[in-house]
Short mmCIF file of C-alpha atoms and ligand atoms in Angstrom, two decimals:
data_model
loop_
_atom_site.label_atom_id
_atom_site.label_comp_id
_atom_site.label_asym_id
_atom_site.label_seq_id
_atom_site.Cartn_x
_atom_site.Cartn_y
_atom_site.Cartn_z
CA MET A 1 104.70 109.51 83.04
CA THR A 2 103.67 109.54 79.41
CA LYS A 3 100.84 111.61 78.06
CA LYS A 4 98.43 108.71 77.75
CA ASN A 5 96.04 110.04 80.31
CA LYS A 6 93.83 113.00 80.87
CA ILE A 7 93.55 114.50 84.32
CA ALA A 8 90.52 116.44 85.55
CA VAL A 9 90.17 118.96 88.35
CA ILE A 10 87.00 119.06 90.45
CA GLY A 11 86.79 122.46 92.08
CA GLY A 12 85.00 122.87 95.38
CA THR A 13 84.01 125.83 97.53
CA GLY A 14 86.49 128.63 96.84
CA LEU A 15 87.58 127.18 93.50
CA THR A 16 84.87 127.63 90.90
CA SER A 17 87.42 128.32 88.18
CA LEU A 18 91.09 127.97 87.44
CA GLN A 19 92.47 131.40 86.64
CA ASN A 20 95.28 130.05 84.51
CA LEU A 21 93.00 127.75 82.53
CA GLU A 22 92.64 128.90 78.95
CA ILE A 23 89.29 127.39 78.04
CA VAL A 24 89.19 125.88 74.59
CA ARG A 25 85.58 124.75 74.83
CA ASN A 26 82.79 124.44 77.35
CA GLU A 27 80.69 121.34 76.92
CA THR A 28 77.24 120.97 78.43
CA VAL A 29 76.74 117.25 78.70
CA THR A 30 74.09 114.97 80.06
CA THR A 31 74.48 111.46 81.42
CA PRO A 32 72.24 108.46 82.19
CA TYR A 33 72.28 109.81 85.77
CA GLY A 34 71.22 113.37 84.94
CA ASN A 35 73.14 116.57 84.53
CA PRO A 36 76.57 117.30 86.00
CA SER A 37 77.02 120.30 88.28
CA SER A 38 78.46 122.48 85.52
CA PRO A 39 79.51 122.33 81.90
CA LEU A 40 82.88 120.65 81.47
CA ALA A 41 85.55 123.24 80.73
CA PHE A 42 88.21 121.78 78.47
CA GLY A 43 91.36 123.76 78.21
CA ASN A 44 95.02 124.27 78.69
CA ILE A 45 96.82 125.40 81.74
CA SER A 46 99.80 127.46 80.78
CA SER A 47 102.79 126.66 82.84
CA THR A 48 105.05 129.62 83.40
CA LYS A 49 107.61 128.05 85.61
CA LYS A 50 111.11 129.41 85.65
CA ASN A 51 113.78 127.33 83.93
CA LYS A 52 111.17 125.47 81.93
CA SER A 53 110.05 126.08 78.43
CA ALA A 54 106.41 127.18 78.29
CA GLN A 55 104.10 124.20 78.15
CA THR A 56 100.41 123.88 77.57
CA LEU A 57 98.77 121.28 79.70
CA GLU A 58 95.43 119.89 78.76
CA THR A 59 92.84 119.43 81.47
CA VAL A 60 89.12 119.32 82.19
CA PHE A 61 87.55 121.35 84.95
CA ILE A 62 84.19 120.90 86.63
CA ALA A 63 82.75 123.06 89.41
CA ARG A 64 81.24 120.70 91.99
CA HIS A 65 78.80 123.28 93.32
CA GLY A 66 78.10 124.85 89.91
CA TYR A 67 79.68 128.01 88.55
CA ALA A 68 77.21 130.06 90.58
CA HIS A 69 78.12 128.06 93.69
CA ASN A 70 74.48 127.25 94.34
CA ILE A 71 74.43 123.44 94.57
CA PRO A 72 74.86 122.37 98.21
CA PRO A 73 76.95 119.28 99.04
CA HIS A 74 73.96 116.98 99.61
CA ARG A 75 72.43 117.97 96.26
CA VAL A 76 75.50 117.51 94.08
CA ASN A 77 74.84 114.90 91.41
CA TYR A 78 78.04 113.01 92.12
CA ARG A 79 77.19 110.19 89.75
CA ALA A 80 76.58 112.54 86.80
CA ASN A 81 79.83 114.40 87.50
CA MET A 82 81.95 111.28 87.59
CA TRP A 83 80.21 109.71 84.62
CA ALA A 84 80.67 112.87 82.52
CA LEU A 85 84.38 112.96 83.31
CA LYS A 86 84.81 109.29 82.45
CA GLU A 87 82.96 109.83 79.16
CA ALA A 88 85.28 112.76 78.42
CA GLY A 89 88.24 110.37 78.48
CA VAL A 90 89.48 111.35 81.92
CA THR A 91 91.57 108.74 83.73
CA ALA A 92 92.65 110.65 86.83
CA ILE A 93 91.06 113.23 89.10
CA LEU A 94 92.37 115.92 91.41
CA ALA A 95 89.52 116.80 93.73
CA VAL A 96 89.67 119.99 95.75
CA ASN A 97 87.65 119.89 98.98
CA ALA A 98 87.09 122.55 101.61
CA VAL A 99 87.19 121.07 105.12
CA GLY A 100 87.15 121.87 108.81
CA GLY A 101 90.25 120.98 110.78
CA ILE A 102 90.06 118.58 113.73
CA ARG A 103 93.69 117.53 114.34
CA GLU A 104 95.90 120.20 115.92
CA ASP A 105 98.02 120.80 112.83
CA MET A 106 95.02 121.24 110.52
CA ILE A 107 95.02 125.00 110.94
CA PRO A 108 92.79 127.23 108.79
CA GLY A 109 94.45 127.87 105.42
CA SER A 110 96.59 124.72 105.52
CA LEU A 111 96.50 122.03 102.83
CA VAL A 112 96.15 118.27 103.37
CA VAL A 113 96.36 115.18 101.19
CA PRO A 114 94.04 112.78 103.04
CA ASP A 115 94.69 109.06 102.90
CA GLN A 116 91.59 107.62 104.57
CA ILE A 117 87.87 108.28 104.78
CA ILE A 118 85.08 107.52 107.21
CA ASP A 119 81.71 108.00 105.57
CA TYR A 120 78.98 109.47 107.79
CA THR A 121 76.71 110.50 104.92
CA SER A 122 73.26 108.97 104.97
CA ARG A 123 71.04 110.21 102.16
CA ARG A 124 73.15 110.13 99.01
CA ILE A 125 73.08 107.82 96.03
CA ASN A 126 76.46 106.26 96.50
CA THR A 127 76.92 103.66 93.77
CA PHE A 128 76.63 102.91 90.07
CA PHE A 129 76.13 99.26 90.91
CA GLU A 130 72.49 99.05 91.89
CA ASP A 131 70.13 98.15 89.04
CA ASN A 132 70.25 95.89 86.00
CA LEU A 133 73.35 94.14 87.26
CA LYS A 134 74.74 90.97 85.74
CA ASN A 135 76.49 90.32 89.03
CA VAL A 136 76.53 91.87 92.46
CA THR A 137 79.67 94.01 92.57
CA HIS A 138 81.75 95.15 95.56
CA ILE A 139 84.75 97.35 94.87
CA ASP A 140 87.88 97.22 97.00
CA PHE A 141 88.00 100.52 98.88
CA SER A 142 90.54 99.69 101.59
CA TYR A 143 92.68 102.62 100.43
CA PRO A 144 90.19 105.11 99.03
CA TYR A 145 92.63 107.50 97.37
CA SER A 146 95.07 106.81 94.55
CA ARG A 147 98.50 106.51 96.09
CA GLU A 148 100.13 107.52 92.81
CA ILE A 149 98.16 110.74 92.41
CA SER A 150 98.49 111.53 96.13
CA GLN A 151 102.26 111.16 95.82
CA LEU A 152 102.24 113.39 92.78
CA ILE A 153 100.50 116.11 94.81
CA LEU A 154 103.05 115.75 97.61
CA ASP A 155 106.01 115.83 95.19
CA SER A 156 104.65 118.90 93.45
CA ALA A 157 104.09 120.67 96.75
CA GLN A 158 107.72 120.04 97.62
CA ALA A 159 108.88 121.22 94.20
CA VAL A 160 107.01 124.52 94.47
CA ASN A 161 107.69 124.99 98.18
CA ILE A 162 104.13 124.75 99.42
CA ASP A 163 103.52 123.22 102.83
CA ILE A 164 101.10 120.34 102.72
CA ILE A 165 100.18 117.75 105.32
CA LYS A 166 100.64 114.15 104.25
CA GLY A 167 97.81 111.89 105.26
CA GLY A 168 94.76 112.26 107.43
CA THR A 169 91.37 110.66 107.86
CA TYR A 170 88.56 112.56 106.19
CA ALA A 171 85.14 112.44 107.85
CA ALA A 172 82.42 112.87 105.23
CA THR A 173 79.30 114.34 106.83
CA GLU A 174 75.87 114.79 105.30
CA GLY A 175 75.40 118.51 105.91
CA PRO A 176 74.43 121.03 104.84
CA ARG A 177 74.55 122.19 108.45
CA LEU A 178 77.90 122.18 110.16
CA GLU A 179 78.51 119.71 112.99
CA THR A 180 77.85 120.10 116.70
CA ALA A 181 80.80 120.27 119.07
CA ALA A 182 79.85 116.82 120.39
CA GLU A 183 79.76 115.39 116.89
CA ILE A 184 83.27 116.69 116.29
CA GLN A 185 84.45 115.08 119.55
CA ARG A 186 82.95 111.82 118.35
CA LEU A 187 84.71 112.15 114.97
CA LYS A 188 87.95 112.80 116.84
CA ARG A 189 87.45 109.64 118.92
CA ASP A 190 86.79 107.78 115.69
CA GLY A 191 90.21 108.87 114.47
CA CYS A 192 89.11 111.58 112.01
CA ASP A 193 91.48 114.47 111.35
CA LEU A 194 89.39 116.68 109.07
CA VAL A 195 85.74 116.99 108.20
CA GLY A 196 83.96 117.90 105.00
CA MET A 197 80.72 117.31 103.13
CA THR A 198 81.87 116.48 99.61
CA GLY A 199 84.43 113.68 99.87
CA MET A 200 81.80 110.98 99.62
CA PRO A 201 80.37 109.37 97.59
CA GLU A 202 82.68 111.07 95.08
CA ALA A 203 85.76 109.00 95.94
CA ALA A 204 83.85 105.71 95.88
CA LEU A 205 82.16 106.48 92.57
CA ALA A 206 85.57 107.29 91.09
CA ARG A 207 86.82 103.89 92.21
CA GLU A 208 83.76 102.19 90.71
CA LEU A 209 84.62 103.82 87.38
CA GLU A 210 88.30 102.92 87.80
CA LEU A 211 89.39 106.55 87.88
CA ASP A 212 92.57 107.40 89.83
CA TYR A 213 91.29 109.84 92.41
CA ALA A 214 93.08 111.94 95.02
CA SER A 215 92.16 115.00 97.02
CA ILE A 216 93.69 118.30 98.04
CA CYS A 217 91.81 119.43 101.14
CA VAL A 218 91.91 123.06 102.16
CA ASN A 219 91.21 123.79 105.81
CA ALA A 220 88.64 126.55 106.00
CA ASN A 221 88.00 126.70 109.76
CA TRP A 222 88.52 124.88 112.99
CA ALA A 223 85.80 122.26 113.26
CA ALA A 224 82.86 123.00 115.57
CA GLY A 225 83.75 123.58 119.20
CA LEU A 226 87.51 123.67 118.64
CA SER A 227 87.77 127.46 118.66
CA ASP A 228 85.71 130.33 120.04
CA GLU A 229 85.03 131.70 116.59
CA LEU A 230 81.57 131.31 115.06
CA ILE A 231 81.84 129.34 111.81
CA THR A 232 80.22 131.68 109.30
CA MET A 233 80.41 131.60 105.50
CA GLU A 234 82.51 134.79 105.73
CA VAL A 235 85.08 133.05 107.95
CA ILE A 236 85.14 130.05 105.65
CA GLU A 237 85.55 132.13 102.50
CA GLN A 238 88.23 134.33 104.02
CA ASN A 239 90.32 131.41 105.24
CA LEU A 240 89.92 129.61 101.96
CA GLU A 241 91.35 132.48 99.92
CA GLY A 242 95.00 131.88 100.79
CA GLY A 243 94.62 128.11 100.68
CA MET A 244 93.02 128.20 97.26
CA GLU A 245 95.73 130.46 95.87
CA LYS A 246 98.30 127.83 96.94
CA THR A 247 96.09 125.13 95.47
CA ARG A 248 96.03 126.86 92.07
CA GLN A 249 99.82 127.02 91.98
CA LEU A 250 100.01 123.43 93.05
CA ILE A 251 97.62 122.26 90.33
CA GLU A 252 99.74 123.94 87.69
CA ASP A 253 102.79 122.03 88.85
CA ILE A 254 100.93 118.75 89.27
CA LEU A 255 99.74 118.91 85.69
CA SER A 256 103.20 119.61 84.39
CA GLN A 257 104.50 116.60 86.35
CA TYR A 258 101.64 114.42 85.20
CA TYR A 259 102.09 115.18 81.53
CA LYS A 260 105.85 115.20 81.43
N1 HPA B 1 82.50 120.82 108.55
C1 HPA B 1 82.07 120.23 107.42
N2 HPA B 1 82.36 120.69 106.22
C2 HPA B 1 83.12 121.79 106.11
C3 HPA B 1 83.60 122.46 107.25
C4 HPA B 1 83.28 121.94 108.53
O1 HPA B 1 83.67 122.48 109.57
N3 HPA B 1 84.32 123.51 106.80
C5 HPA B 1 84.27 123.47 105.43
N4 HPA B 1 83.55 122.42 105.02
#
């Protein structure tokens, strides 16, 4: 791939910064849709891989829940975030999403590249195409994630020896409360493998702006009713730690593949 594109990382719960990102500038931007969740951090990721000459890899980082992690999933201004990234010249997005595992192999701490979504959100502004339209517009969303970027994630995971699950249906719930056990059983019957609160409308808005979008999901807990453990923020944060460390390594490799 040539360096014609700029890739952004949207960090979720457990990833409010990239430790190996050397920030060149922070830009506080505004958009016709309001303010993004955080300033955009422009910078370089230094790649320190063995057998490779040191590279600097340009990227843009945004913290979906704000740097203070105080914007809940249903209050994220998804439109402003996506618009700001598009305006910054971004063409592809790696989204990091914390999720609960439903399918048996989605154990806490594991990583997943989802390939489908079912949207159960109900109160979010989910489109750019609503007012002052020349024509009614419907985007094709049959395959909600970029296959190219998803493949890049999978290839990188293999290259750096990180286990990652290929494919899975992401259930996007409204939150901010977690689900009931019966709701999880219903999601399971619907064919969902993992559940989170931030996958939508982000993926659809990316498609509306013609951004190549893919997700790395990090399993934080067994979804409601699937284990005896209470799902507390402490449990979520603890389980995310290992998964996010792997995600950081993975992002470094993905960027070096993307820009090579
Ligand atoms: N449900 C919804 N969102 C989540 C969960 C969950 O169990 N864990 C982390 N984000």
